[in-house]
CSV table of C-alpha atoms in Angstrom, one decimal:
chain,number,residue,atom,x,y,z
I,1,UNK,CA,96.9,57.7,103.8
I,2,UNK,CA,94.4,55.3,105.6
I,3,UNK,CA,96.9,55.2,108.3
I,4,UNK,CA,97.3,58.9,108.8
I,5,UNK,CA,93.6,59.4,109.2
I,6,UNK,CA,93.5,56.9,112.2
I,7,UNK,CA,92.5,53.7,110.2
I,8,UNK,CA,94.1,50.4,111.4
I,9,UNK,CA,94.2,46.9,109.9
I,10,UNK,CA,93.9,47.8,106.6
I,11,UNK,CA,93.0,44.9,104.1
I,12,UNK,CA,93.1,44.8,100.3
I,13,UNK,CA,91.2,42.2,98.4
I,14,UNK,CA,92.1,40.6,95.1
I,15,UNK,CA,92.2,42.6,91.8
I,16,UNK,CA,88.8,42.8,89.9
I,17,UNK,CA,88.8,43.3,86.0
I,18,UNK,CA,86.1,46.0,86.4
I,19,UNK,CA,86.6,47.3,83.0
I,20,UNK,CA,86.9,44.0,81.0
I,21,UNK,CA,84.8,44.5,77.9
I,22,UNK,CA,84.0,48.0,78.5
I,23,UNK,CA,84.8,51.2,76.4
I,24,UNK,CA,87.3,52.3,78.7
I,25,UNK,CA,89.1,48.8,78.6
I,26,UNK,CA,92.3,50.4,76.9
I,27,UNK,CA,93.1,53.0,79.1
I,28,UNK,CA,92.7,50.5,81.9
I,29,UNK,CA,95.0,48.2,80.5
I,30,UNK,CA,97.0,50.6,79.6
I,31,UNK,CA,97.6,52.2,83.5
I,32,UNK,CA,96.9,48.3,84.6
I,33,UNK,CA,93.6,49.9,86.6
I,34,UNK,CA,92.0,47.4,88.4
I,35,UNK,CA,89.1,47.5,91.1
I,36,UNK,CA,89.8,46.4,94.4
I,37,UNK,CA,87.8,46.4,97.7
I,38,UNK,CA,89.5,47.9,101.0
I,39,UNK,CA,88.7,47.4,104.6
I,40,UNK,CA,89.9,49.3,107.5
I,41,UNK,CA,89.1,50.0,111.2
I,42,UNK,CA,88.9,53.2,112.9
I,43,UNK,CA,91.1,53.0,116.2
I,44,UNK,CA,89.1,52.8,119.2
Z,1,UNK,CA,99.4,49.9,93.0
Z,2,UNK,CA,98.3,53.6,93.8
Z,3,UNK,CA,95.0,55.1,94.8
Z,4,UNK,CA,96.3,58.0,95.5
Z,5,UNK,CA,98.0,59.2,92.2
Z,6,UNK,CA,95.4,61.6,91.5
Z,7,UNK,CA,96.0,63.5,94.9
Z,8,UNK,CA,97.4,66.9,95.3
Z,9,UNK,CA,97.3,67.5,91.5
Z,10,UNK,CA,96.0,71.0,90.0
Z,11,UNK,CA,92.9,70.2,89.1
Z,12,UNK,CA,90.2,72.7,90.4
Z,13,UNK,CA,87.8,70.9,93.1
Z,14,UNK,CA,84.6,72.5,91.8
Z,15,UNK,CA,85.5,72.3,88.1
Z,16,UNK,CA,86.0,68.3,88.8
Z,17,UNK,CA,82.8,68.2,90.6
Z,18,UNK,CA,80.8,69.5,87.8
Z,19,UNK,CA,82.6,67.1,85.4
Z,20,UNK,CA,81.5,64.0,87.9
Z,21,UNK,CA,78.0,65.5,88.4
Z,22,UNK,CA,77.7,65.7,84.4
Z,23,UNK,CA,78.9,62.5,84.0
Z,24,UNK,CA,76.5,61.1,86.4
Z,25,UNK,CA,73.6,62.8,85.2
Z,26,UNK,CA,73.9,60.8,82.6
Z,27,UNK,CA,74.3,57.6,84.1
Z,28,UNK,CA,71.1,58.4,86.0
Z,29,UNK,CA,69.1,59.4,83.0
Z,30,UNK,CA,70.5,56.8,80.6
Z,31,UNK,CA,72.0,54.0,82.3
Z,32,UNK,CA,72.6,51.9,79.1
Z,33,UNK,CA,74.1,54.7,77.2
Z,34,UNK,CA,77.4,54.9,75.9
Z,35,UNK,CA,79.6,55.1,79.1
Z,36,UNK,CA,83.2,54.0,79.5
Z,37,UNK,CA,82.3,51.5,82.2
Z,38,UNK,CA,79.9,48.6,82.8
Z,39,UNK,CA,76.5,49.3,84.5
Z,40,UNK,CA,73.6,47.8,86.1
Z,41,UNK,CA,72.9,43.9,86.5
Z,42,UNK,CA,75.5,42.5,84.4
Z,43,UNK,CA,78.2,44.9,86.5
Z,44,UNK,CA,76.7,43.8,89.7
Z,45,UNK,CA,77.0,39.9,89.0
Z,46,UNK,CA,80.6,40.7,87.5
Z,47,UNK,CA,81.6,42.1,91.0
Z,48,UNK,CA,80.3,39.2,92.6
Z,49,UNK,CA,77.0,40.8,94.3
Z,50,UNK,CA,74.6,38.2,95.5
Z,51,UNK,CA,72.6,37.1,91.8
Z,52,UNK,CA,69.4,36.0,94.0
Z,53,UNK,CA,69.2,39.5,95.7
Z,54,UNK,CA,70.1,41.7,92.8
Z,55,UNK,CA,67.5,39.9,90.8
Z,56,UNK,CA,64.7,40.6,93.7
Z,57,UNK,CA,65.4,44.5,93.1
Z,58,UNK,CA,63.5,46.7,90.7
Z,59,UNK,CA,65.4,47.7,87.8
Z,60,UNK,CA,65.5,51.3,89.0
Z,61,UNK,CA,67.5,50.4,92.0
Z,62,UNK,CA,70.2,48.4,89.7
Z,63,UNK,CA,70.4,50.2,86.2
Z,64,UNK,CA,72.3,53.1,87.0
Z,65,UNK,CA,74.8,51.1,89.3
Z,66,UNK,CA,78.4,51.9,88.4
Z,67,UNK,CA,80.8,50.5,90.9
Z,68,UNK,CA,84.2,49.1,90.7
Z,69,UNK,CA,84.6,46.3,93.1
Z,70,UNK,CA,82.1,44.7,95.9
Z,71,UNK,CA,82.8,46.6,99.4
Z,72,UNK,CA,80.9,43.6,101.0
Z,73,UNK,CA,83.4,41.1,99.7
Z,74,UNK,CA,86.0,41.5,102.7
Z,75,UNK,CA,83.6,42.1,105.6
Z,76,UNK,CA,79.7,41.8,105.4
Z,77,UNK,CA,77.0,43.9,107.3
Z,78,UNK,CA,75.8,42.8,110.6
Z,79,UNK,CA,71.9,43.1,111.7
Z,80,UNK,CA,71.2,46.5,113.2
Z,81,UNK,CA,74.6,48.4,112.1
Z,82,UNK,CA,74.3,51.9,111.1
Z,83,UNK,CA,75.7,52.7,107.6
Z,84,UNK,CA,76.9,55.7,105.6
Z,85,UNK,CA,77.2,55.2,101.8
Z,86,UNK,CA,79.4,58.1,100.3
Z,87,UNK,CA,78.4,58.6,97.2
Z,88,UNK,CA,75.4,56.5,96.9
Z,89,UNK,CA,74.3,57.3,93.3
Z,90,UNK,CA,71.2,55.8,92.6
Z,91,UNK,CA,71.0,53.6,95.8
Z,92,UNK,CA,72.0,50.2,94.9
Z,93,UNK,CA,74.7,49.9,97.5
Z,94,UNK,CA,72.3,51.6,100.0
Z,95,UNK,CA,69.9,48.8,99.2
Z,96,UNK,CA,71.9,46.1,99.8
Z,97,UNK,CA,73.0,47.5,102.8
Z,98,UNK,CA,69.8,47.9,103.9
Z,99,UNK,CA,69.0,44.3,103.3
Z,100,UNK,CA,71.9,43.2,105.0
Z,101,UNK,CA,71.4,45.3,108.0
Z,102,UNK,CA,67.7,44.5,108.5
Z,103,UNK,CA,64.9,46.5,109.8
Z,104,UNK,CA,67.1,47.1,113.0
Z,105,UNK,CA,69.4,48.9,111.0
Z,106,UNK,CA,69.8,52.6,109.3
Z,107,UNK,CA,71.5,53.4,106.0
Z,108,UNK,CA,72.0,57.1,105.2
Z,109,UNK,CA,73.3,57.5,101.2
Z,110,UNK,CA,75.1,60.7,100.6
Z,111,UNK,CA,75.6,62.2,96.9
Z,112,UNK,CA,76.0,65.3,95.4
Z,113,UNK,CA,74.1,64.8,92.2
Z,114,UNK,CA,70.4,65.8,92.2
Z,115,UNK,CA,69.3,63.5,89.4
Z,116,UNK,CA,70.9,60.5,91.5
Z,117,UNK,CA,69.2,61.5,94.7
Z,118,UNK,CA,65.9,62.0,93.2
Z,119,UNK,CA,66.2,58.5,91.7
Z,120,UNK,CA,67.2,56.9,94.8
Z,121,UNK,CA,64.5,58.6,96.6
Z,122,UNK,CA,61.9,57.4,94.0
Z,123,UNK,CA,63.0,53.8,94.0
Z,124,UNK,CA,63.1,53.8,98.1
Z,125,UNK,CA,59.7,54.8,98.2
Z,126,UNK,CA,58.6,52.4,95.4
Z,127,UNK,CA,60.4,49.7,97.7
Z,128,UNK,CA,59.0,50.9,100.6
Z,129,UNK,CA,62.1,51.0,102.8
Z,130,UNK,CA,62.0,53.5,105.6
Z,131,UNK,CA,65.2,52.4,107.0
Z,132,UNK,CA,67.0,54.3,104.0
Z,133,UNK,CA,67.6,57.9,103.7
Z,134,UNK,CA,69.2,59.9,100.7
Z,135,UNK,CA,70.9,63.3,101.8
Z,136,UNK,CA,72.5,65.8,99.6
Z,137,UNK,CA,76.4,66.4,100.4
Z,138,UNK,CA,79.8,66.1,99.5
Z,139,UNK,CA,82.5,63.3,100.6
Z,140,UNK,CA,84.4,66.0,102.0
Z,141,UNK,CA,81.5,67.4,104.1
Z,142,UNK,CA,79.3,64.4,105.0
Z,143,UNK,CA,75.6,65.5,106.3
Z,144,UNK,CA,76.0,62.8,109.3
Z,145,UNK,CA,76.9,63.5,112.8
Z,146,UNK,CA,80.0,62.7,114.5
Z,147,UNK,CA,80.4,59.2,115.3
Z,148,UNK,CA,76.8,58.2,114.1
Z,149,UNK,CA,78.1,55.2,111.9
Z,150,UNK,CA,79.2,51.7,112.7
Z,151,UNK,CA,80.1,51.2,109.1
Z,152,UNK,CA,81.0,53.7,106.0
Z,153,UNK,CA,81.0,51.9,102.4
Z,154,UNK,CA,81.6,53.6,99.1
Z,155,UNK,CA,82.3,52.2,95.6
Z,156,UNK,CA,84.1,53.8,93.1
Z,157,UNK,CA,84.0,57.4,94.4
Z,158,UNK,CA,87.1,57.9,96.6
Z,159,UNK,CA,89.1,58.1,93.2
Z,160,UNK,CA,87.0,60.8,92.0
Z,161,UNK,CA,87.8,63.5,94.6
Z,162,UNK,CA,90.8,65.6,94.6
Z,163,UNK,CA,91.3,65.6,98.2
Z,164,UNK,CA,91.5,62.0,99.5
Z,165,UNK,CA,93.1,63.0,102.8
Z,166,UNK,CA,89.9,65.2,103.7
Z,167,UNK,CA,87.6,62.3,102.6
Z,168,UNK,CA,89.1,60.0,104.8
Z,169,UNK,CA,89.3,62.3,107.5
Z,170,UNK,CA,85.4,63.2,107.3
Z,171,UNK,CA,84.7,59.4,106.7
Z,172,UNK,CA,87.0,59.1,110.2
Z,173,UNK,CA,84.7,61.7,111.9
Z,174,UNK,CA,81.6,60.1,110.8
Z,175,UNK,CA,82.9,56.6,112.1
Z,176,UNK,CA,82.2,55.5,115.6
Z,177,UNK,CA,85.6,54.0,117.6
Z,178,UNK,CA,85.9,50.6,116.1
Z,179,UNK,CA,83.9,51.6,113.3
Z,180,UNK,CA,84.3,49.9,109.6
Z,181,UNK,CA,85.1,51.6,106.6
Z,182,UNK,CA,84.7,49.1,103.6
Z,183,UNK,CA,85.2,50.8,100.0
Z,184,UNK,CA,85.6,49.8,96.7
Z,185,UNK,CA,87.9,51.8,94.4
Z,186,UNK,CA,90.3,51.6,91.4
Z,187,UNK,CA,93.9,51.7,91.6
Z,188,UNK,CA,96.5,52.1,89.0
Z,189,UNK,CA,99.9,49.6,88.6
Z,190,UNK,CA,101.5,51.8,86.1
Z,191,UNK,CA,102.1,55.7,86.5
Z,192,UNK,CA,99.9,58.4,85.2
Z,193,UNK,CA,101.4,61.5,83.6
Z,194,UNK,CA,101.2,64.3,85.5
Z,195,UNK,CA,99.9,66.1,82.3
Z,196,UNK,CA,96.9,63.5,82.2
Z,197,UNK,CA,96.5,64.1,86.2
Z,198,UNK,CA,95.7,67.8,85.7
Z,199,UNK,CA,93.3,67.2,82.6
Z,200,UNK,CA,89.9,66.9,84.3
Z,201,UNK,CA,88.3,65.7,81.3
Z,202,UNK,CA,90.4,62.4,81.6
Z,203,UNK,CA,89.2,62.0,85.2
Z,204,UNK,CA,85.6,60.9,84.3
Z,205,UNK,CA,86.8,59.1,80.9
Protein backbone atom coordinates (compact mmCIF):
# COMPACT_ATOMS: atom_id res chain seq x y z
CA UNK A 1 0.00 0.00 0.00
CA UNK A 2 2.85 2.41 0.81
CA UNK A 3 4.52 1.72 -2.52
CA UNK A 4 1.21 2.22 -4.34
CA UNK A 5 1.01 5.65 -2.72
CA UNK A 6 4.43 6.64 -4.07
CA UNK A 7 6.77 5.66 -1.25
CA UNK A 8 9.97 3.64 -1.55
CA UNK A 9 12.56 2.02 0.67
CA UNK A 10 10.03 0.76 3.20
CA UNK A 11 11.58 -0.49 6.43
CA UNK A 12 9.81 -2.09 9.37
CA UNK A 13 11.25 -2.22 12.85
CA UNK A 14 11.07 -5.14 15.28
CA UNK A 15 7.76 -5.91 16.99
CA UNK A 16 6.99 -4.17 20.25
CA UNK A 17 4.73 -5.86 22.79
CA UNK A 18 2.63 -2.72 23.09
CA UNK A 19 -0.25 -4.21 25.06
CA UNK A 20 1.77 -6.32 27.51
CA UNK A 21 0.17 -5.93 30.92
CA UNK A 22 -2.62 -3.71 29.61
CA UNK A 23 -6.33 -4.45 29.69
CA UNK A 24 -6.23 -5.12 25.96
CA UNK A 25 -3.54 -7.79 26.23
CA UNK A 26 -5.97 -10.70 25.81
CA UNK A 27 -7.26 -9.45 22.45
CA UNK A 28 -3.74 -8.52 21.38
CA UNK A 29 -2.57 -12.08 22.05
CA UNK A 30 -5.58 -13.54 20.24
CA UNK A 31 -4.78 -11.71 17.03
CA UNK A 32 -0.99 -11.50 17.51
CA UNK A 33 -1.11 -7.71 17.59
CA UNK A 34 2.17 -5.86 18.07
CA UNK A 35 3.39 -2.34 17.53
CA UNK A 36 5.84 -1.60 14.74
CA UNK A 37 7.80 1.37 13.51
CA UNK A 38 7.70 2.03 9.77
CA UNK A 39 10.00 4.16 7.64
CA UNK A 40 9.50 5.09 4.00
CA UNK A 41 10.59 7.86 1.66
CA UNK A 42 8.60 9.82 -0.89
CA UNK A 43 10.13 9.32 -4.32
CA UNK A 44 12.07 12.30 -5.65
CA UNK B 1 1.55 -9.51 9.43
CA UNK B 2 -1.15 -7.17 8.23
CA UNK B 3 -1.57 -3.46 8.82
CA UNK B 4 -4.40 -3.09 6.34
CA UNK B 5 -6.73 -5.79 7.60
CA UNK B 6 -9.26 -3.14 8.51
CA UNK B 7 -9.20 -1.53 5.10
CA UNK B 8 -12.17 -1.67 2.75
CA UNK B 9 -14.64 -2.57 5.49
CA UNK B 10 -18.30 -1.74 5.79
CA UNK B 11 -17.65 0.56 8.73
CA UNK B 12 -19.08 4.03 8.21
CA UNK B 13 -16.21 6.52 8.34
CA UNK B 14 -18.08 9.19 10.28
CA UNK B 15 -19.45 6.70 12.80
CA UNK B 16 -15.93 5.42 13.36
CA UNK B 17 -14.56 8.95 13.74
CA UNK B 18 -17.16 9.70 16.38
CA UNK B 19 -16.24 6.49 18.22
CA UNK B 20 -12.56 7.40 18.10
CA UNK B 21 -13.28 10.96 19.24
CA UNK B 22 -15.26 9.60 22.18
CA UNK B 23 -12.45 7.23 23.21
CA UNK B 24 -9.71 9.85 22.96
CA UNK B 25 -11.85 12.48 24.65
CA UNK B 26 -11.70 10.12 27.63
CA UNK B 27 -7.94 9.76 27.30
CA UNK B 28 -7.54 13.55 27.26
CA UNK B 29 -9.72 14.10 30.32
CA UNK B 30 -8.84 10.99 32.28
CA UNK B 31 -5.52 9.60 31.06
CA UNK B 32 -5.10 7.31 34.04
CA UNK B 33 -8.55 5.79 33.61
CA UNK B 34 -9.45 2.27 32.55
CA UNK B 35 -8.26 2.06 28.95
CA UNK B 36 -7.35 -1.10 27.04
CA UNK B 37 -3.89 0.34 26.33
CA UNK B 38 -1.12 1.84 28.42
CA UNK B 39 -0.70 5.60 28.60
CA UNK B 40 1.73 8.23 29.79
CA UNK B 41 5.24 7.99 31.17
CA UNK B 42 5.14 4.20 31.65
CA UNK B 43 4.21 3.73 28.00
CA UNK B 44 6.84 6.18 26.74
CA UNK B 45 9.54 4.29 28.62
CA UNK B 46 8.16 0.92 27.47
CA UNK B 47 8.33 2.09 23.85
CA UNK B 48 11.93 3.25 24.16
CA UNK B 49 11.63 7.02 24.25
CA UNK B 50 14.48 8.94 25.85
CA UNK B 51 13.74 8.71 29.56
CA UNK B 52 15.67 11.86 30.45
CA UNK B 53 13.86 13.97 27.88
CA UNK B 54 10.46 12.57 28.83
CA UNK B 55 11.23 13.32 32.48
CA UNK B 56 11.83 16.94 31.51
CA UNK B 57 8.31 17.31 30.09
CA UNK B 58 5.37 18.46 32.20
CA UNK B 59 2.74 15.85 33.08
CA UNK B 60 0.20 17.36 30.68
CA UNK B 61 2.55 16.73 27.75
CA UNK B 62 2.94 13.02 28.55
CA UNK B 63 -0.03 11.68 30.52
CA UNK B 64 -2.40 11.30 27.54
CA UNK B 65 0.22 9.72 25.28
CA UNK B 66 -1.25 6.53 23.85
CA UNK B 67 1.16 5.53 21.07
CA UNK B 68 1.94 1.98 20.02
CA UNK B 69 5.67 2.11 19.14
CA UNK B 70 8.37 4.73 18.58
CA UNK B 71 8.26 6.57 15.23
CA UNK B 72 11.72 8.00 15.87
CA UNK B 73 13.40 4.61 16.33
CA UNK B 74 14.29 3.90 12.69
CA UNK B 75 15.30 7.48 11.92
CA UNK B 76 15.71 10.43 14.24
CA UNK B 77 14.79 13.93 13.12
CA UNK B 78 17.33 16.48 11.94
CA UNK B 79 17.74 20.06 13.08
CA UNK B 80 15.63 22.46 11.08
CA UNK B 81 13.23 19.90 9.62
CA UNK B 82 9.55 20.67 9.13
CA UNK B 83 7.37 17.97 10.64
CA UNK B 84 3.68 17.08 10.50
CA UNK B 85 2.35 14.86 13.30
CA UNK B 86 -0.80 13.10 12.07
CA UNK B 87 -3.17 12.44 14.96
CA UNK B 88 -1.11 14.42 17.43
CA UNK B 89 -3.44 13.92 20.39
CA UNK B 90 -2.26 15.84 23.44
CA UNK B 91 0.99 16.58 21.66
CA UNK B 92 3.56 14.17 23.08
CA UNK B 93 5.19 13.17 19.78
CA UNK B 94 4.96 16.77 18.55
CA UNK B 95 6.90 17.93 21.61
CA UNK B 96 9.48 15.20 21.04
CA UNK B 97 9.75 16.31 17.40
CA UNK B 98 10.10 19.97 18.39
CA UNK B 99 12.96 19.04 20.70
CA UNK B 100 14.72 17.10 17.93
CA UNK B 101 14.34 19.69 15.14
CA UNK B 102 15.33 22.57 17.40
CA UNK B 103 14.48 26.25 17.11
CA UNK B 104 15.03 26.31 13.34
CA UNK B 105 12.46 23.57 12.77
CA UNK B 106 8.68 23.62 12.73
CA UNK B 107 6.09 21.10 13.86
CA UNK B 108 2.40 21.01 12.95
CA UNK B 109 0.27 18.61 14.96
CA UNK B 110 -3.06 17.67 13.41
CA UNK B 111 -5.90 16.10 15.37
CA UNK B 112 -9.68 15.81 15.07
CA UNK B 113 -10.54 15.67 18.78
CA UNK B 114 -11.23 19.08 20.28
CA UNK B 115 -10.28 18.06 23.80
CA UNK B 116 -6.91 16.75 22.66
CA UNK B 117 -6.24 19.91 20.64
CA UNK B 118 -7.12 22.12 23.60
CA UNK B 119 -4.83 20.16 25.88
CA UNK B 120 -1.96 20.23 23.38
CA UNK B 121 -2.30 23.98 22.80
CA UNK B 122 -2.47 24.68 26.52
CA UNK B 123 0.64 22.59 27.16
CA UNK B 124 2.56 24.27 24.33
CA UNK B 125 1.70 27.66 25.81
CA UNK B 126 2.82 26.53 29.25
CA UNK B 127 6.09 25.24 27.80
CA UNK B 128 6.52 28.46 25.79
CA UNK B 129 7.24 26.56 22.58
CA UNK B 130 6.68 28.71 19.51
CA UNK B 131 7.81 26.14 16.94
CA UNK B 132 4.81 23.85 17.48
CA UNK B 133 1.32 24.56 16.19
CA UNK B 134 -1.76 22.39 16.56
CA UNK B 135 -4.41 22.40 13.84
CA UNK B 136 -7.80 20.72 13.69
CA UNK B 137 -8.11 18.28 10.82
CA UNK B 138 -8.41 14.73 9.55
CA UNK B 139 -5.68 12.37 8.44
CA UNK B 140 -7.47 12.12 5.10
CA UNK B 141 -7.52 15.92 4.66
CA UNK B 142 -4.45 17.39 6.32
CA UNK B 143 -4.55 21.18 6.80
CA UNK B 144 -1.04 21.52 5.40
CA UNK B 145 0.04 22.90 2.05
CA UNK B 146 1.49 20.69 -0.68
CA UNK B 147 5.09 19.53 -0.15
CA UNK B 148 5.46 21.54 3.07
CA UNK B 149 6.84 18.75 5.25
CA UNK B 150 10.29 17.20 5.36
CA UNK B 151 8.91 14.50 7.63
CA UNK B 152 5.49 13.14 8.54
CA UNK B 153 5.20 11.22 11.78
CA UNK B 154 2.23 9.40 13.27
CA UNK B 155 1.71 7.02 16.14
CA UNK B 156 -1.17 4.58 16.53
CA UNK B 157 -3.50 6.56 14.31
CA UNK B 158 -3.59 5.12 10.80
CA UNK B 159 -5.02 1.80 12.02
CA UNK B 160 -8.07 3.77 13.18
CA UNK B 161 -8.68 5.24 9.72
CA UNK B 162 -10.98 3.15 7.49
CA UNK B 163 -9.49 4.44 4.23
CA UNK B 164 -5.75 3.95 4.65
CA UNK B 165 -5.02 4.52 0.98
CA UNK B 166 -6.51 8.00 1.30
CA UNK B 167 -4.36 8.68 4.37
CA UNK B 168 -1.13 7.61 2.67
CA UNK B 169 -2.05 9.60 -0.44
CA UNK B 170 -2.63 12.69 1.69
CA UNK B 171 0.64 12.23 3.57
CA UNK B 172 2.37 11.88 0.19
CA UNK B 173 0.85 15.21 -0.89
CA UNK B 174 2.05 16.98 2.26
CA UNK B 175 5.62 15.70 1.95
CA UNK B 176 8.30 17.28 -0.22
CA UNK B 177 9.94 14.98 -2.79
CA UNK B 178 12.44 12.86 -0.89
CA UNK B 179 10.65 13.53 2.39
CA UNK B 180 10.30 10.88 5.08
CA UNK B 181 7.28 9.09 6.45
CA UNK B 182 8.05 7.58 9.82
CA UNK B 183 5.13 6.19 11.69
CA UNK B 184 4.26 3.65 14.33
CA UNK B 185 1.21 1.46 14.25
CA UNK B 186 -0.17 -1.89 15.20
CA UNK B 187 -0.35 -4.88 12.90
CA UNK B 188 -1.95 -8.25 13.46
CA UNK B 189 -0.30 -11.58 12.79
CA UNK B 190 -3.54 -13.56 12.93
CA UNK B 191 -6.53 -12.77 10.72
CA UNK B 192 -9.39 -10.77 12.22
CA UNK B 193 -12.85 -12.16 11.34
CA UNK B 194 -14.85 -10.06 8.88
CA UNK B 195 -17.66 -9.66 11.40
CA UNK B 196 -15.24 -8.08 13.85
CA UNK B 197 -13.87 -5.73 11.17
CA UNK B 198 -17.37 -4.45 10.53
CA UNK B 199 -18.13 -3.90 14.23
CA UNK B 200 -17.21 -0.29 14.97
CA UNK B 201 -17.20 -0.93 18.72
CA UNK B 202 -14.22 -3.26 18.33
CA UNK B 203 -12.06 -0.75 16.45
CA UNK B 204 -11.26 1.11 19.65
CA UNK B 205 -11.63 -1.84 22.05
